[in-house]
Amino acid sequence: MKFTGLTAALFLFSFPALADQKAADACAARLPKNSAAIYSASAAKYSPGADMRDIVKGVARGMVMSGTLGRDDARPAAEAAGECLKLMLN
């Protein structure tokens, strides 16, 4: 099975409860600017039961559409943000 776009990068972000917000925030503090922006916007929109993958995808897509993030940069930025978001959700 082949995944394309952000779907592959965000496949693992469907966890129901917050686990370690401090660790996630510490991880995010080391992210590049675009990844940190995706992390912050996604974390702010998350609520229990929400699909983090959909949230991150929407945030990244919105940044691309607004011109604040290049299309080629979206996936790596979302993947980096996702690594920190996983800490929040695991």
CSV table of N, CA, C and O in Angstrom, one decimal:
chain,number,residue,atom,x,y,z
A,1,MET,N,0.8,-1.2,0.0
A,1,MET,CA,0.0,0.0,0.0
A,1,MET,C,0.9,1.2,0.0
A,1,MET,O,1.8,1.3,0.8
A,2,LYS,N,0.6,2.2,-0.9
A,2,LYS,CA,1.4,3.4,-1.0
A,2,LYS,C,0.6,4.6,-0.5
A,2,LYS,O,-0.5,4.8,-0.9
A,3,PHE,N,1.2,5.3,0.4
A,3,PHE,CA,0.6,6.5,0.9
A,3,PHE,C,1.3,7.7,0.3
A,3,PHE,O,2.5,7.7,0.0
A,4,THR,N,0.6,8.8,0.0
A,4,THR,CA,1.1,9.9,-0.6
A,4,THR,C,0.9,11.2,0.2
A,4,THR,O,0.0,11.1,1.1
A,5,GLY,N,1.6,12.2,0.0
A,5,GLY,CA,1.4,13.5,0.6
A,5,GLY,C,1.5,13.4,2.1
A,5,GLY,O,2.3,12.6,2.6
A,6,LEU,N,0.7,14.2,2.8
A,6,LEU,CA,0.8,14.2,4.3
A,6,LEU,C,0.2,13.0,4.9
A,6,LEU,O,0.5,12.7,6.1
A,7,THR,N,-0.6,12.3,4.2
A,7,THR,CA,-1.2,11.1,4.8
A,7,THR,C,-0.2,10.1,5.4
A,7,THR,O,-0.4,9.7,6.5
A,8,ALA,N,0.8,9.8,4.7
A,8,ALA,CA,1.8,8.9,5.2
A,8,ALA,C,2.5,9.5,6.4
A,8,ALA,O,2.8,8.8,7.4
A,9,ALA,N,2.8,10.8,6.3
A,9,ALA,CA,3.5,11.4,7.4
A,9,ALA,C,2.7,11.5,8.7
A,9,ALA,O,3.2,11.4,9.8
A,10,LEU,N,1.4,11.5,8.6
A,10,LEU,CA,0.5,11.7,9.7
A,10,LEU,C,-0.3,10.5,10.1
A,10,LEU,O,-1.2,10.6,10.9
A,11,PHE,N,0.0,9.4,9.6
A,11,PHE,CA,-0.7,8.2,9.7
A,11,PHE,C,-0.9,7.8,11.2
A,11,PHE,O,-1.9,7.2,11.6
A,12,LEU,N,0.1,8.1,12.0
A,12,LEU,CA,0.1,7.6,13.4
A,12,LEU,C,-0.5,8.5,14.4
A,12,LEU,O,-0.4,8.3,15.6
A,13,PHE,N,-1.2,9.6,14.0
A,13,PHE,CA,-1.6,10.5,15.0
A,13,PHE,C,-3.1,10.4,15.4
A,13,PHE,O,-3.8,11.4,15.4
A,14,SER,N,-3.6,9.3,15.7
A,14,SER,CA,-5.0,9.1,16.1
A,14,SER,C,-5.0,8.5,17.5
A,14,SER,O,-5.6,7.5,17.7
A,15,PHE,N,-4.5,9.2,18.5
A,15,PHE,CA,-4.5,8.7,19.8
A,15,PHE,C,-5.5,9.5,20.7
A,15,PHE,O,-5.6,10.7,20.5
A,16,PRO,N,-6.2,8.9,21.6
A,16,PRO,CA,-7.3,9.6,22.2
A,16,PRO,C,-7.0,10.5,23.4
A,16,PRO,O,-7.8,11.4,23.6
A,17,ALA,N,-5.9,10.4,24.1
A,17,ALA,CA,-5.7,11.2,25.3
A,17,ALA,C,-4.3,11.8,25.4
A,17,ALA,O,-3.4,11.3,24.8
A,18,LEU,N,-4.3,13.0,26.0
A,18,LEU,CA,-3.0,13.6,26.2
A,18,LEU,C,-2.1,12.8,27.2
A,18,LEU,O,-2.6,12.4,28.2
A,19,ALA,N,-0.8,12.7,26.9
A,19,ALA,CA,0.0,11.9,27.8
A,19,ALA,C,1.1,12.8,28.5
A,19,ALA,O,1.2,12.9,29.7
A,20,ASP,N,1.9,13.5,27.7
A,20,ASP,CA,3.0,14.2,28.2
A,20,ASP,C,3.2,15.5,27.5
A,20,ASP,O,4.0,15.7,26.6
A,21,GLN,N,2.4,16.5,27.9
A,21,GLN,CA,2.4,17.8,27.3
A,21,GLN,C,3.8,18.5,27.5
A,21,GLN,O,4.3,19.1,26.6
A,22,LYS,N,4.4,18.3,28.7
A,22,LYS,CA,5.7,19.0,28.9
A,22,LYS,C,6.8,18.4,27.9
A,22,LYS,O,7.6,19.2,27.4
A,23,ALA,N,6.8,17.1,27.8
A,23,ALA,CA,7.8,16.5,26.8
A,23,ALA,C,7.5,17.0,25.4
A,23,ALA,O,8.5,17.3,24.7
A,24,ALA,N,6.3,17.1,25.0
A,24,ALA,CA,5.9,17.5,23.7
A,24,ALA,C,6.3,18.9,23.5
A,24,ALA,O,6.9,19.3,22.4
A,25,ASP,N,6.0,19.8,24.5
A,25,ASP,CA,6.4,21.2,24.3
A,25,ASP,C,7.9,21.4,24.3
A,25,ASP,O,8.4,22.2,23.5
A,26,ALA,N,8.7,20.6,25.1
A,26,ALA,CA,10.1,20.7,25.0
A,26,ALA,C,10.7,20.2,23.7
A,26,ALA,O,11.6,20.8,23.1
A,27,CYS,N,10.1,19.2,23.1
A,27,CYS,CA,10.4,18.8,21.8
A,27,CYS,C,10.1,19.9,20.8
A,27,CYS,O,11.0,20.2,19.9
A,28,ALA,N,9.0,20.5,20.9
A,28,ALA,CA,8.6,21.5,19.9
A,28,ALA,C,9.5,22.7,20.0
A,28,ALA,O,9.7,23.4,19.0
A,29,ALA,N,10.1,23.0,21.2
A,29,ALA,CA,11.0,24.1,21.3
A,29,ALA,C,12.2,24.0,20.4
A,29,ALA,O,12.9,25.0,20.1
A,30,ARG,N,12.5,22.8,20.0
A,30,ARG,CA,13.7,22.5,19.2
A,30,ARG,C,13.4,22.4,17.7
A,30,ARG,O,14.3,22.2,16.9
A,31,LEU,N,12.1,22.6,17.4
A,31,LEU,CA,11.7,22.5,16.0
A,31,LEU,C,12.1,23.7,15.2
A,31,LEU,O,12.1,24.8,15.7
A,32,PRO,N,12.3,23.5,13.8
A,32,PRO,CA,12.4,24.7,13.0
A,32,PRO,C,11.1,25.5,12.9
A,32,PRO,O,10.1,25.0,13.3
A,33,LYS,N,11.2,26.7,12.5
A,33,LYS,CA,10.1,27.6,12.5
A,33,LYS,C,8.8,27.1,11.9
A,33,LYS,O,7.7,27.1,12.6
A,34,ASN,N,8.8,26.5,10.8
A,34,ASN,CA,7.5,26.0,10.2
A,34,ASN,C,7.0,24.8,10.9
A,34,ASN,O,5.8,24.7,11.1
A,35,SER,N,7.8,23.9,11.4
A,35,SER,CA,7.4,22.8,12.1
A,35,SER,C,6.8,23.2,13.5
A,35,SER,O,5.8,22.7,13.9
A,36,ALA,N,7.4,24.2,14.1
A,36,ALA,CA,6.9,24.7,15.4
A,36,ALA,C,5.5,25.4,15.2
A,36,ALA,O,4.7,25.2,16.0
A,37,ALA,N,5.4,26.0,14.1
A,37,ALA,CA,4.1,26.7,13.8
A,37,ALA,C,3.0,25.6,13.6
A,37,ALA,O,1.9,25.8,14.1
A,38,ILE,N,3.3,24.5,12.9
A,38,ILE,CA,2.3,23.4,12.7
A,38,ILE,C,2.0,22.8,14.1
A,38,ILE,O,0.9,22.5,14.4
A,39,TYR,N,3.1,22.6,14.9
A,39,TYR,CA,2.9,22.0,16.2
A,39,TYR,C,1.9,22.8,17.0
A,39,TYR,O,0.9,22.3,17.6
A,40,SER,N,2.2,24.1,17.1
A,40,SER,CA,1.4,25.0,18.0
A,40,SER,C,0.0,25.1,17.5
A,40,SER,O,-0.9,25.0,18.4
A,41,ALA,N,-0.2,25.3,16.3
A,41,ALA,CA,-1.6,25.4,15.8
A,41,ALA,C,-2.3,24.0,15.9
A,41,ALA,O,-3.5,24.0,16.3
A,42,SER,N,-1.7,22.9,15.7
A,42,SER,CA,-2.3,21.6,15.9
A,42,SER,C,-2.6,21.3,17.3
A,42,SER,O,-3.7,20.8,17.6
A,43,ALA,N,-1.7,21.6,18.2
A,43,ALA,CA,-1.9,21.3,19.6
A,43,ALA,C,-3.0,22.1,20.2
A,43,ALA,O,-3.8,21.6,21.0
A,44,ALA,N,-3.2,23.4,19.7
A,44,ALA,CA,-4.2,24.3,20.2
A,44,ALA,C,-5.6,23.8,19.7
A,44,ALA,O,-6.6,24.0,20.4
A,45,LYS,N,-5.7,23.1,18.6
A,45,LYS,CA,-6.9,22.7,18.0
A,45,LYS,C,-7.3,21.3,18.5
A,45,LYS,O,-8.5,20.9,18.3
A,46,TYR,N,-6.4,20.6,19.1
A,46,TYR,CA,-6.7,19.2,19.5
A,46,TYR,C,-7.7,19.1,20.7
A,46,TYR,O,-7.6,19.9,21.7
A,47,SER,N,-8.6,18.2,20.7
A,47,SER,CA,-9.5,17.9,21.8
A,47,SER,C,-9.6,16.4,21.8
A,47,SER,O,-9.5,15.7,20.8
A,48,PRO,N,-9.9,15.8,23.0
A,48,PRO,CA,-10.0,14.3,23.1
A,48,PRO,C,-11.0,13.8,22.0
A,48,PRO,O,-12.1,14.4,21.9
A,49,GLY,N,-10.7,12.8,21.4
A,49,GLY,CA,-11.5,12.2,20.4
A,49,GLY,C,-11.3,12.8,19.0
A,49,GLY,O,-11.7,12.2,18.0
A,50,ALA,N,-10.6,13.9,18.9
A,50,ALA,CA,-10.2,14.4,17.6
A,50,ALA,C,-9.1,13.6,16.9
A,50,ALA,O,-8.3,13.0,17.6
A,51,ASP,N,-9.1,13.7,15.6
A,51,ASP,CA,-8.1,12.9,14.8
A,51,ASP,C,-6.9,13.9,14.6
A,51,ASP,O,-7.0,14.8,13.7
A,52,MET,N,-5.8,13.7,15.3
A,52,MET,CA,-4.7,14.6,15.2
A,52,MET,C,-4.1,14.7,13.7
A,52,MET,O,-3.7,15.7,13.3
A,53,ARG,N,-4.2,13.5,13.1
A,53,ARG,CA,-3.7,13.5,11.7
A,53,ARG,C,-4.5,14.5,10.8
A,53,ARG,O,-3.9,15.2,10.0
A,54,ASP,N,-5.8,14.5,11.0
A,54,ASP,CA,-6.6,15.5,10.2
A,54,ASP,C,-6.3,16.9,10.6
A,54,ASP,O,-6.3,17.8,9.8
A,55,ILE,N,-6.1,17.1,11.9
A,55,ILE,CA,-5.8,18.5,12.3
A,55,ILE,C,-4.5,19.0,11.7
A,55,ILE,O,-4.4,20.1,11.2
A,56,VAL,N,-3.4,18.1,11.8
A,56,VAL,CA,-2.1,18.5,11.3
A,56,VAL,C,-2.2,18.7,9.8
A,56,VAL,O,-1.7,19.7,9.2
A,57,LYS,N,-2.9,17.9,9.1
A,57,LYS,CA,-3.0,18.0,7.7
A,57,LYS,C,-3.7,19.3,7.3
A,57,LYS,O,-3.3,20.0,6.4
A,58,GLY,N,-4.8,19.6,8.0
A,58,GLY,CA,-5.5,20.9,7.8
A,58,GLY,C,-4.7,22.1,8.1
A,58,GLY,O,-4.7,23.1,7.3
A,59,VAL,N,-3.9,22.0,9.1
A,59,VAL,CA,-3.0,23.2,9.5
A,59,VAL,C,-1.9,23.4,8.4
A,59,VAL,O,-1.7,24.5,7.9
A,60,ALA,N,-1.3,22.3,8.0
A,60,ALA,CA,-0.2,22.4,7.0
A,60,ALA,C,-0.8,22.8,5.6
A,60,ALA,O,-0.3,23.7,5.0
A,61,ARG,N,-2.0,22.3,5.3
A,61,ARG,CA,-2.6,22.7,4.0
A,61,ARG,C,-3.0,24.2,4.1
A,61,ARG,O,-2.8,24.9,3.1
A,62,GLY,N,-3.5,24.7,5.2
A,62,GLY,CA,-3.8,26.1,5.3
A,62,GLY,C,-2.6,27.0,5.2
A,62,GLY,O,-2.7,28.0,4.6
A,63,MET,N,-1.5,26.5,5.8
A,63,MET,CA,-0.2,27.3,5.6
A,63,MET,C,0.2,27.3,4.2
A,63,MET,O,0.7,28.4,3.7
A,64,VAL,N,0.1,26.2,3.5
A,64,VAL,CA,0.5,26.2,2.1
A,64,VAL,C,-0.4,27.1,1.3
A,64,VAL,O,0.1,27.9,0.5
A,65,MET,N,-1.7,27.0,1.5
A,65,MET,CA,-2.7,27.9,0.8
A,65,MET,C,-2.5,29.4,1.0
A,65,MET,O,-2.7,30.2,0.1
A,66,SER,N,-2.0,29.7,2.2
A,66,SER,CA,-1.8,31.1,2.6
A,66,SER,C,-0.5,31.6,2.1
A,66,SER,O,-0.2,32.8,2.2
A,67,GLY,N,0.4,30.7,1.7
A,67,GLY,CA,1.7,31.1,1.2
A,67,GLY,C,2.7,31.2,2.3
A,67,GLY,O,3.9,31.6,2.1
A,68,THR,N,2.4,30.8,3.5
A,68,THR,CA,3.4,30.8,4.6
A,68,THR,C,4.3,29.6,4.7
A,68,THR,O,5.3,29.6,5.4
A,69,LEU,N,3.9,28.6,3.9
A,69,LEU,CA,4.7,27.3,3.8
A,69,LEU,C,4.7,26.8,2.4
A,69,LEU,O,3.6,26.8,1.8
A,70,GLY,N,5.9,26.5,1.9
A,70,GLY,CA,6.0,26.0,0.6
A,70,GLY,C,5.5,24.6,0.5
A,70,GLY,O,5.6,23.8,1.4
A,71,ARG,N,4.9,24.2,-0.7
A,71,ARG,CA,4.3,22.9,-0.8
A,71,ARG,C,5.4,21.8,-0.6
A,71,ARG,O,5.1,20.8,0.0
A,72,ASP,N,6.6,22.0,-1.1
A,72,ASP,CA,7.6,21.0,-0.9
A,72,ASP,C,8.1,20.9,0.5
A,72,ASP,O,8.7,19.9,0.9
A,73,ASP,N,7.9,21.9,1.3
A,73,ASP,CA,8.3,22.0,2.7
A,73,ASP,C,7.2,21.4,3.7
A,73,ASP,O,7.5,21.2,4.8
A,74,ALA,N,6.0,21.3,3.2
A,74,ALA,CA,4.9,20.9,4.0
A,74,ALA,C,5.1,19.6,4.7
A,74,ALA,O,4.9,19.4,5.9
A,75,ARG,N,5.4,18.6,3.9
A,75,ARG,CA,5.5,17.2,4.5
A,75,ARG,C,6.6,17.1,5.5
A,75,ARG,O,6.4,16.6,6.6
A,76,PRO,N,7.9,17.6,5.2
A,76,PRO,CA,8.9,17.4,6.2
A,76,PRO,C,8.6,18.3,7.5
A,76,PRO,O,8.9,17.8,8.6
A,77,ALA,N,7.9,19.4,7.3
A,77,ALA,CA,7.6,20.2,8.5
A,77,ALA,C,6.5,19.5,9.3
A,77,ALA,O,6.6,19.5,10.6
A,78,ALA,N,5.5,18.9,8.7
A,78,ALA,CA,4.5,18.2,9.4
A,78,ALA,C,5.0,17.0,10.1
A,78,ALA,O,4.6,16.6,11.2
A,79,GLU,N,5.9,16.3,9.4
A,79,GLU,CA,6.5,15.1,10.0
A,79,GLU,C,7.3,15.5,11.3
A,79,GLU,O,7.2,14.8,12.3
A,80,ALA,N,8.1,16.5,11.2
A,80,ALA,CA,8.8,17.0,12.4
A,80,ALA,C,7.9,17.4,13.5
A,80,ALA,O,8.1,17.0,14.7
A,81,ALA,N,6.8,18.1,13.2
A,81,ALA,CA,5.8,18.5,14.2
A,81,ALA,C,5.2,17.3,14.8
A,81,ALA,O,4.9,17.2,16.0
A,82,GLY,N,4.9,16.3,13.9
A,82,GLY,CA,4.2,15.1,14.3
A,82,GLY,C,5.0,14.3,15.4
A,82,GLY,O,4.4,13.7,16.2
A,83,GLU,N,6.3,14.3,15.3
A,83,GLU,CA,7.1,13.6,16.2
A,83,GLU,C,6.9,14.2,17.6
A,83,GLU,O,6.9,13.4,18.6
A,84,CYS,N,6.8,15.5,17.7
A,84,CYS,CA,6.5,16.1,19.0
A,84,CYS,C,5.1,15.9,19.5
A,84,CYS,O,4.8,15.6,20.6
A,85,LEU,N,4.2,15.9,18.5
A,85,LEU,CA,2.8,15.7,18.9
A,85,LEU,C,2.5,14.3,19.4
A,85,LEU,O,1.7,14.1,20.2
A,86,LYS,N,3.3,13.3,18.9
A,86,LYS,CA,3.1,12.0,19.3
A,86,LYS,C,3.4,11.9,20.8
A,86,LYS,O,2.8,11.1,21.5
A,87,LEU,N,4.4,12.7,21.3
A,87,LEU,CA,4.7,12.7,22.7
A,87,LEU,C,3.5,13.2,23.6
A,87,LEU,O,3.2,12.7,24.7
A,88,MET,N,2.8,14.1,23.0
A,88,MET,CA,1.6,14.7,23.7
A,88,MET,C,0.5,13.6,23.7
A,88,MET,O,-0.3,13.6,24.7
A,89,LEU,N,0.4,12.8,22.7
A,89,LEU,CA,-0.7,11.9,22.6
A,89,LEU,C,-0.4,10.5,23.1
A,89,LEU,O,-1.4,9.7,23.4
A,90,ASN,N,0.8,10.1,23.3
A,90,ASN,CA,1.1,8.7,23.7
A,90,ASN,C,1.1,8.6,25.2
A,90,ASN,O,1.4,9.4,25.9
